[in-house]
Short mmCIF file of C-alpha atoms in Angstrom, two decimals:
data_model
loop_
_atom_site.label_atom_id
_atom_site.label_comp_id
_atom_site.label_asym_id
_atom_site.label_seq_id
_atom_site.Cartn_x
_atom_site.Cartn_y
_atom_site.Cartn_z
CA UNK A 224 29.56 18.60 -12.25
CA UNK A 225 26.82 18.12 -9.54
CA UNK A 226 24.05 15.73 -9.36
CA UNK A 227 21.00 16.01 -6.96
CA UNK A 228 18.85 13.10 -6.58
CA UNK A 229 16.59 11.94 -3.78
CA UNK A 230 18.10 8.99 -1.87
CA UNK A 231 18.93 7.26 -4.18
CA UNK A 232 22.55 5.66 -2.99
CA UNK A 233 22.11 2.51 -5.51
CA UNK A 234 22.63 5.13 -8.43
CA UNK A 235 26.18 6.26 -7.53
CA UNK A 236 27.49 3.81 -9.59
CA UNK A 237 25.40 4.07 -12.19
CA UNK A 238 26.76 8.14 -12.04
CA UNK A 239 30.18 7.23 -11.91
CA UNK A 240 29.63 4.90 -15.08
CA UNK A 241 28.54 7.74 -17.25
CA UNK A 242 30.98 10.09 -15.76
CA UNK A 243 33.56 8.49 -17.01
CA UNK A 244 32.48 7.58 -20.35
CA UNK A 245 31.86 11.69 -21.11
CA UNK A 246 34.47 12.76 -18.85
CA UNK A 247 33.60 14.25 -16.29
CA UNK A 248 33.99 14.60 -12.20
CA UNK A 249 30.93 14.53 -10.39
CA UNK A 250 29.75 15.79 -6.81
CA UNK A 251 26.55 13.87 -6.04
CA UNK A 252 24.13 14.95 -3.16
CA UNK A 253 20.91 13.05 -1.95
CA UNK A 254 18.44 15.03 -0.22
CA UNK A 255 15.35 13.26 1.42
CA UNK A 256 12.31 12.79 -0.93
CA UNK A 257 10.15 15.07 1.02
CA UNK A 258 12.14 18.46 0.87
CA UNK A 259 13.14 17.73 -2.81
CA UNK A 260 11.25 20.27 -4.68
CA UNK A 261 11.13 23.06 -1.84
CA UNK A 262 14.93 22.74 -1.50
CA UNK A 263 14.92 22.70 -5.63
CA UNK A 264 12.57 25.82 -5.79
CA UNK A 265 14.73 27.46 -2.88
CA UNK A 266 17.92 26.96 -5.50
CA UNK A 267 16.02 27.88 -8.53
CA UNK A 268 15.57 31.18 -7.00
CA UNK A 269 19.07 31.90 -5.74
CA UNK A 270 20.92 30.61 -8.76
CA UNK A 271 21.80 27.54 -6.83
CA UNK A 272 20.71 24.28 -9.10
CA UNK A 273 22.89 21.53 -9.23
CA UNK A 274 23.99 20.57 -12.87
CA UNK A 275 22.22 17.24 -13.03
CA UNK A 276 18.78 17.09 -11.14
CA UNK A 277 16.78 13.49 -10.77
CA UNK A 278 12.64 14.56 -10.42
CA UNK A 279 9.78 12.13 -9.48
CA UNK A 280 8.34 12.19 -12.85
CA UNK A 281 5.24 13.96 -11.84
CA UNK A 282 6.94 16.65 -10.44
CA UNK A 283 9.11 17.87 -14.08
CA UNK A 284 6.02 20.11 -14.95
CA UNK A 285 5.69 22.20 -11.85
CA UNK A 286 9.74 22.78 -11.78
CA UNK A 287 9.73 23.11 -15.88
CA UNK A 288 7.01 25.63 -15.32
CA UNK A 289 9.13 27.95 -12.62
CA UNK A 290 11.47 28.14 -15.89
CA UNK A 291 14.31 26.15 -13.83
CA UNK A 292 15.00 23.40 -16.34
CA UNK A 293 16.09 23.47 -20.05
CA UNK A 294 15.06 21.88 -23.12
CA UNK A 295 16.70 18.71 -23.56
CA UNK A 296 16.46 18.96 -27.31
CA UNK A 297 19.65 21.70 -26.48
CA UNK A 298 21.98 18.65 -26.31
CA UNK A 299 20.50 16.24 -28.83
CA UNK A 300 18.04 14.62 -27.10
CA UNK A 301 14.64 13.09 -27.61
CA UNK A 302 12.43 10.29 -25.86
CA UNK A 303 12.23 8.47 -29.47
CA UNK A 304 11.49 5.29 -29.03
CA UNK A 305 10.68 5.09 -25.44
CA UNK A 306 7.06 4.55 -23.94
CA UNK A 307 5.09 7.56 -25.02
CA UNK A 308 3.70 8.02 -21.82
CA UNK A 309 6.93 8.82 -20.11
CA UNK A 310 8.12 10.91 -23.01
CA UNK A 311 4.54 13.17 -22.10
CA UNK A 312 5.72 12.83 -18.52
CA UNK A 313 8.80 14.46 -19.23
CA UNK A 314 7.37 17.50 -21.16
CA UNK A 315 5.75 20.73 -20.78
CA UNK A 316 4.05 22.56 -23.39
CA UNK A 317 5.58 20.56 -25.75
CA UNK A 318 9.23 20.99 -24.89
CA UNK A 319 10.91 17.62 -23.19
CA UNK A 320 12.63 18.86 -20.08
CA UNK A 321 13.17 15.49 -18.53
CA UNK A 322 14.54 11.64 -19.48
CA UNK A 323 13.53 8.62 -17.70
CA UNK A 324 16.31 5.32 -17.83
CA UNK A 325 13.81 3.16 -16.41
CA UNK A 326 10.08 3.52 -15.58
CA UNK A 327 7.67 1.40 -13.73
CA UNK A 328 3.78 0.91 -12.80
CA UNK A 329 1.79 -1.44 -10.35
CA UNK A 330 0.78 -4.88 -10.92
CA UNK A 331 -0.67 -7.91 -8.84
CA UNK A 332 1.97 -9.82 -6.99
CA UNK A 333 0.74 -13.27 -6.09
CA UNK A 334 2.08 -16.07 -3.62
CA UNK A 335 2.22 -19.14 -5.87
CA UNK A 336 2.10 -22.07 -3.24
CA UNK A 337 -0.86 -19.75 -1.60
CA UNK A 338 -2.99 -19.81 -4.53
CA UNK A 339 -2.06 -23.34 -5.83
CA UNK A 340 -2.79 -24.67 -2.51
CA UNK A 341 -6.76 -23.31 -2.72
CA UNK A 342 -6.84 -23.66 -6.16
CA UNK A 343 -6.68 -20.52 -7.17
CA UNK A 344 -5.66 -19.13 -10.48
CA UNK A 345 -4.65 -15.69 -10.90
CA UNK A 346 -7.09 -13.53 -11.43
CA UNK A 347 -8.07 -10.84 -14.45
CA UNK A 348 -11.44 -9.47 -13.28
CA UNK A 349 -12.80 -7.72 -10.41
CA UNK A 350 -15.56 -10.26 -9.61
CA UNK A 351 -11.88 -13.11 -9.70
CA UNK A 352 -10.12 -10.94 -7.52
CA UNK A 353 -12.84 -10.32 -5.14
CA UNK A 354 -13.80 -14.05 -5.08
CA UNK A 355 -10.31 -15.37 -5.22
CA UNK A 356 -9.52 -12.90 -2.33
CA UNK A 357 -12.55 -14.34 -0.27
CA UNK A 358 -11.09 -17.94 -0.80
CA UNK A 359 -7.42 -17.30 0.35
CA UNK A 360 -8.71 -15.08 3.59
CA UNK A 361 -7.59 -17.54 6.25
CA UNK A 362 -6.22 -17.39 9.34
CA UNK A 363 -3.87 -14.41 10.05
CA UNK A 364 -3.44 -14.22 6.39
CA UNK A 365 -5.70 -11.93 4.47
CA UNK A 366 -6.29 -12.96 0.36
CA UNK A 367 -5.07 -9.07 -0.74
CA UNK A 368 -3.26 -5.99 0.26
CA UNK A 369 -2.67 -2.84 -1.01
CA UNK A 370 -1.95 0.64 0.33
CA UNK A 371 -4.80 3.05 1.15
CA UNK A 372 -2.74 5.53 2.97
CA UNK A 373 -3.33 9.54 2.56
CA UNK A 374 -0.88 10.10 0.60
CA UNK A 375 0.07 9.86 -2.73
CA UNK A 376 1.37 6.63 -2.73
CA UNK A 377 -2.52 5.67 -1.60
CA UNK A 378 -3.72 7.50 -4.83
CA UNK A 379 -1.02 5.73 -6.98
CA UNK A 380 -2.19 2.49 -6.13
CA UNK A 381 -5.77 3.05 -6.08
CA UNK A 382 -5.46 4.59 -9.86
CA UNK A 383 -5.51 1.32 -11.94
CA UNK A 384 -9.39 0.15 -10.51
CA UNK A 385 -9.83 4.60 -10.35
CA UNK A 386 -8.40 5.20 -14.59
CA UNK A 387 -9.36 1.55 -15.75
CA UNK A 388 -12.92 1.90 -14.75
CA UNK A 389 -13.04 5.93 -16.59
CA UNK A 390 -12.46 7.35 -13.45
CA UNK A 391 -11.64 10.78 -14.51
CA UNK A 392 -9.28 13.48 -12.24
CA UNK A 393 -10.49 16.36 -14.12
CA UNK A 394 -13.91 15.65 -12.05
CA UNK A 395 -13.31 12.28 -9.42
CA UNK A 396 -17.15 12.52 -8.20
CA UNK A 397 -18.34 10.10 -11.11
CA UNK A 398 -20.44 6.84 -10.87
CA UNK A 399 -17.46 5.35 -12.46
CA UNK A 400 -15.32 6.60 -9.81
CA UNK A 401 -17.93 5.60 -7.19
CA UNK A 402 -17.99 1.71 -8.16
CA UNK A 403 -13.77 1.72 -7.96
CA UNK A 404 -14.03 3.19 -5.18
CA UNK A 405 -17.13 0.61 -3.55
CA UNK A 406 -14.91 -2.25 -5.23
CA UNK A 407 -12.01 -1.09 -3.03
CA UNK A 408 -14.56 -0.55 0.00
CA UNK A 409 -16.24 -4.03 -0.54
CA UNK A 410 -12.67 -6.44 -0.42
CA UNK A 411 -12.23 -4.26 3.04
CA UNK A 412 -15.98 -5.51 3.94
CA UNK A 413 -15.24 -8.99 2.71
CA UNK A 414 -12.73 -9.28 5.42
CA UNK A 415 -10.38 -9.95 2.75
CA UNK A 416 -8.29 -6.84 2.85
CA UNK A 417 -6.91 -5.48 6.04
CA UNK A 418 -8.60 -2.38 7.68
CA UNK A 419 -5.04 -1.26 8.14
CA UNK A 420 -4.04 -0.41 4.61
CA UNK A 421 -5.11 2.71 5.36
CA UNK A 422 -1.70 3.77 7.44
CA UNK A 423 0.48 1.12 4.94
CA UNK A 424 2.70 2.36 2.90
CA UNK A 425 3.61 0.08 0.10
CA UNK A 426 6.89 -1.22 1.59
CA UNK A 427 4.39 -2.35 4.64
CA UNK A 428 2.15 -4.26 2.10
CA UNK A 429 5.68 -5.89 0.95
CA UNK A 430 6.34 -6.70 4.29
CA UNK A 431 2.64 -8.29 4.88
CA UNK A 432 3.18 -10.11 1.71
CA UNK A 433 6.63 -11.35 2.67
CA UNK A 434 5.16 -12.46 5.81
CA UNK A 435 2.76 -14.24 4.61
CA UNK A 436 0.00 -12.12 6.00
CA UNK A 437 -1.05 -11.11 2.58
CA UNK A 438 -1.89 -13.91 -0.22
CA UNK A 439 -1.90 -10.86 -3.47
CA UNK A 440 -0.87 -7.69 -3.14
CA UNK A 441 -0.74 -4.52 -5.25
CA UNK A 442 2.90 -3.19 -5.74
CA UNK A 443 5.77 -2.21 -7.94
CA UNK A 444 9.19 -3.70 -9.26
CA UNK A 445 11.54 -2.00 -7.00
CA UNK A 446 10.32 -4.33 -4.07
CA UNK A 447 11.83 -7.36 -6.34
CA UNK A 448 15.09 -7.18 -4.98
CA UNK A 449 13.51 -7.90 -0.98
CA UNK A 450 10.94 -10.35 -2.43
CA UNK A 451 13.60 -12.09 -4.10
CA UNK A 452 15.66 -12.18 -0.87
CA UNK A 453 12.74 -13.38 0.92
CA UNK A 454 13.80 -17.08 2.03
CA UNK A 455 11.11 -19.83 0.76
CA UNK A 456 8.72 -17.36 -0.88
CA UNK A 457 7.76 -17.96 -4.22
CA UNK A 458 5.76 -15.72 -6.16
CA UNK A 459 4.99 -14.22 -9.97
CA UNK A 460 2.58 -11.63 -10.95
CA UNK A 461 0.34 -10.40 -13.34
CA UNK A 462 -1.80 -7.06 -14.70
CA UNK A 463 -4.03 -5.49 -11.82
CA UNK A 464 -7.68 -7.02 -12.75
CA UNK A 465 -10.46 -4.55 -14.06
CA UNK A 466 -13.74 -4.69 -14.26
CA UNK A 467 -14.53 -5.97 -17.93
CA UNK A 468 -11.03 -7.70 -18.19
CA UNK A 469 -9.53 -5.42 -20.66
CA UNK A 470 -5.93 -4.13 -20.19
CA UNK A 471 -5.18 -1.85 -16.83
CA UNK A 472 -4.97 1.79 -16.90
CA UNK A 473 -2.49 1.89 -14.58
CA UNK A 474 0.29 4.80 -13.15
CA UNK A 475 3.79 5.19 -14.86
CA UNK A 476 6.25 6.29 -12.32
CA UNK A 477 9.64 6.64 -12.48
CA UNK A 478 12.55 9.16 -11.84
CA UNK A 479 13.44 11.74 -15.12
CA UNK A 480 16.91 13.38 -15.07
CA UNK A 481 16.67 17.00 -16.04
CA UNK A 482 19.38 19.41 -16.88
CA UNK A 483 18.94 22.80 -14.24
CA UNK A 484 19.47 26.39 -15.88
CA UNK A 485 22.65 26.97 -14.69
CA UNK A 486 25.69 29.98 -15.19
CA UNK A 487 27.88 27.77 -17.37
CA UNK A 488 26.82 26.96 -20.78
CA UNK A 489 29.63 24.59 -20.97
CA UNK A 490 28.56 22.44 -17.57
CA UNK A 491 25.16 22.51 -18.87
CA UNK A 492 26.40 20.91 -22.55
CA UNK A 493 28.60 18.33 -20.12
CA UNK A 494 25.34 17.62 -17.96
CA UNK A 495 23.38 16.80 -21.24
CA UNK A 496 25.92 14.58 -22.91
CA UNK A 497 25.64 13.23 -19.59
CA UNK A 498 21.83 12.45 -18.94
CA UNK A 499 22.24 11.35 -22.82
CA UNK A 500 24.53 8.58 -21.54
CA UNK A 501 21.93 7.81 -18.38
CA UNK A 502 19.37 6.87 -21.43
CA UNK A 503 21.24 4.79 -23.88
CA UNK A 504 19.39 1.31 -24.61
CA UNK A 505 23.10 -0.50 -22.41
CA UNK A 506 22.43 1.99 -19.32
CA UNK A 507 18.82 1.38 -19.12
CA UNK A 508 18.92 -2.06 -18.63
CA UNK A 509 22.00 -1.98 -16.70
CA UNK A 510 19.84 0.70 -14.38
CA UNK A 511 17.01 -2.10 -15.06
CA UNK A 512 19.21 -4.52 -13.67
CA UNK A 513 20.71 -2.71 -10.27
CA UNK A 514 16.86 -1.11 -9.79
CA UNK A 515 14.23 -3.80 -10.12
CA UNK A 516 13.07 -1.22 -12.62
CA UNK A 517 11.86 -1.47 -16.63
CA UNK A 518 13.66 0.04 -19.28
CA UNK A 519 11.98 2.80 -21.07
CA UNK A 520 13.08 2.16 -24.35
CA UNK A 521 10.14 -0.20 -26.00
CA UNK A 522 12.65 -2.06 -27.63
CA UNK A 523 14.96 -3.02 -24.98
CA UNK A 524 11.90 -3.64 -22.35
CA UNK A 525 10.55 -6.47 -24.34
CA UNK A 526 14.29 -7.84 -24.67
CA UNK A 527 14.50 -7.12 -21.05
CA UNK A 528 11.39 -9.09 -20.35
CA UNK A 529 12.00 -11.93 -22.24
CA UNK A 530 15.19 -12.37 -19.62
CA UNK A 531 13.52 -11.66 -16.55
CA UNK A 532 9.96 -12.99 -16.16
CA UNK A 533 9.57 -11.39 -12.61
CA UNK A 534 8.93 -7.74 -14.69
CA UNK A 535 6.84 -9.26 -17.35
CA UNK A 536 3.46 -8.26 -16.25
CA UNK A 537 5.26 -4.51 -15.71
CA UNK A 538 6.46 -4.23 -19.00
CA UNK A 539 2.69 -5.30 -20.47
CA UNK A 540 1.46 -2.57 -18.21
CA UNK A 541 3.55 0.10 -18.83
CA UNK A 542 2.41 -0.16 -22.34
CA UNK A 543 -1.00 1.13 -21.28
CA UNK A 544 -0.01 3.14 -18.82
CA UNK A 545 -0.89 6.64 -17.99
CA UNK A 546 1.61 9.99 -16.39
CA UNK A 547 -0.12 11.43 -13.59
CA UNK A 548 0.65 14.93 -15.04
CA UNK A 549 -0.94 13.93 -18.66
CA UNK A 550 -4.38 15.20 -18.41
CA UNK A 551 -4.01 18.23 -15.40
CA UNK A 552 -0.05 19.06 -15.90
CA UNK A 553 1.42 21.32 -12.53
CA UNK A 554 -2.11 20.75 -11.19
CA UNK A 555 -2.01 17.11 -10.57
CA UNK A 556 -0.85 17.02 -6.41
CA UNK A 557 -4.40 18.34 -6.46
CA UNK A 558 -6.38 15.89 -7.67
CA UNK A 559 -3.79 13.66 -6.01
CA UNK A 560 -4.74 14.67 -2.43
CA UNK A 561 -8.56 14.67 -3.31
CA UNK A 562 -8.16 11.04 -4.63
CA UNK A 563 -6.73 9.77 -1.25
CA UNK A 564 -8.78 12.06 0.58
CA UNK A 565 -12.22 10.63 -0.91
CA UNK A 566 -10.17 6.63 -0.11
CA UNK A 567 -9.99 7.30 3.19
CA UNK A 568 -13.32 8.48 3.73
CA UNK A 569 -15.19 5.71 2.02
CA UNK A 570 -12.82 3.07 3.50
CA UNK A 571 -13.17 4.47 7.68
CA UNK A 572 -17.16 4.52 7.06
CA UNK A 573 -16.84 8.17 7.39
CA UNK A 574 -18.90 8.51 3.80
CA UNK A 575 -20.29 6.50 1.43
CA UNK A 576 -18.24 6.08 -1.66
CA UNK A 577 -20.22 8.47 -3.49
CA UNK A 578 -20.71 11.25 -0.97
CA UNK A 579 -16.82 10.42 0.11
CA UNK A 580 -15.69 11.70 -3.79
CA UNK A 581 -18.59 14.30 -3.91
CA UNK A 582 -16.66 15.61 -1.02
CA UNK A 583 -13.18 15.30 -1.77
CA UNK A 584 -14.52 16.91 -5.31
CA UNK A 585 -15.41 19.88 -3.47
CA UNK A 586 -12.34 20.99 -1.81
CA UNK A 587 -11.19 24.26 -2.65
CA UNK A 588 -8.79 23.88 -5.94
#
């Protein structure tokens, strides 16, 4: 049985665990993030699909759309009682196509001695973070990071202030979308956010906030694992901060395992028993455990959290928490690229906020 994933080394022994328990031999092959879905669409249409194939989650309706992937309820399977959100992430037109072990969002990562030191406490509004921010700007250390970069990473991290304020992707040129977007614009202003996090990545904002360059910072639980390496750094986080205080309305990302239309109805019963075994309540927190990740089972992420405070505030937001693909489907990459599009604009003074998602809004669908 094959298995195609993107890069993702830590899960080989994750596979081999689930080989073994529904016995079978497995042939796994990373290919780079980037070429994933051209090489997938390449194999779709030469009857080439691996057996087992690991998808970003927003990508399962574009590659459940070219008819490549079957319907996990084939083999048994359902996303019952796992956050609903990633069940609608793995589905198109109401057929679940892929399975997610683990999920996770964005929340605020904080540097406890930092804020204790200016007598800070964490903040849950945009007027606390902005203010906060101002008061732990010193030095070579800014008070927050995030990533602004044009890509989609910039758009995932600039959703929660974009979806929690009724930003809307449908139509991004909104006043609602305008004062996200002039919140993000006015911490850069402040002096309290680099000009730079417009060519960081989110592993750079990690690194500025392991550095101490960077007193908050937006960013997920996979960087736990380097944070937690980090010598003398002590840190805990919380929800990202909206406007009126209310809960975020952040991003749910995660990778979904997906069984590929293949020649052999009896591989493809073998690759469902397997992604079966990927989901089980004991996988996904052992996944949890080697990823920095949440389990997606409700159940087992607030056992999960009560074990592990570091992925607290990710387990309250995934509760909330939106799929990319929910509201546009195969279209999303398009609202996507006008999202970071209209962030860079407003945040290099090339537009105003406004004209910057009037703009991006514009661009040919």
């Amino acid at each position: 049985m094959t298995i195609e994933d993107y890069y993702q080394a830590n899960y080989n022994p994750i596979y081999q665990k689930c080989a073994k328990q529904v016995g079978a031999k497995v042939t796994i092959n990373h290919v780079a993030g980037a070429g994933l879905i051209a090489k997938v669409l390449q194999q779709a249409s030469s009857r080439t699909l691996p057996d087992v194939l690991m998808l970003d989650n927003p990508d399962i309706q574009q590659i459940a759309a070219s008819g490549a992937l079957s319907p996990l309820t084939d083999y048994g399977l359902s996303g019952k009682g796992d956050v609903p959100a990633v069940t609608a992430a793995g589905s198109y037109k109401g057929k679940l196509y892929g399975l997610e072990p683990v999920t996770n969002s964005i929340a605020l990562y904080y540097n406890v001695k930092m804020l204790k030191a200016a007598n800070v406490t964490p903040p849950k509004t945009w007027d606390e973070l902005r203010a906060a921010a101002k008061k732990l700007t010193k030095g070579k250390t800014y008070g927050f990071a995030m990533s602004n970069i044009n890509t989609y990473e910039g758009t995932w991290q600039f959703l929660p202030f974009f979806w929690s304020n009724g930003g809307d992707e449908k139509n991004i040129a909104t006043p609602q979308a305008a004062q996200a977007l002039q919140f993000d614009l006015d911490l850069q202003n402040d002096g309290s956010m680099s000009k730079s996090s417009i060519n960081w990545a989110q592993a750079d904002v990690n690194n500025q906030f392991i550095a101490g360059k960077a007193a908050m910072m937006i960013n997920g639980p996979w960087q736990l694992p380097a944070l937690k390496a980090a010598k003398g750094l002590e840190f805990a986080s919380v929800p990202i901060p909206t406007r009126t205080g209310d809960a975020p309305v952040a991003p749910l990302g995660g990778e979904a395992f997906t069984v590929p239309l293949t020649k052999s109805k009896d591989t493809m019963a073998l690759a469902g028993r397997f992604v079966g075994c990927l989901n089980t309540p004991s996988m996904q927190t052992y996944i949890a455990g080697v990823t920095g990740n949440v389990p997606t089972n409700e159940v087992s992420a607030d056992a999960w959290a009560k074990t592990h405070s570091d992925v607290a505030a990710f387990v309250t937001t995934t509760k909330t928490a939106r799929a990319r693909t929910g509201e546009l489907g195969p279209d999303w990459p398009k609202a996507a690229t006008k999202i970071y599009t209209a962030v860079q604009a407003a945040l290099t003074g090339k537009a105003s906020p406004t004209a910057a998602l009037q703009q991006a809004q514009s661009q040919s669908q």
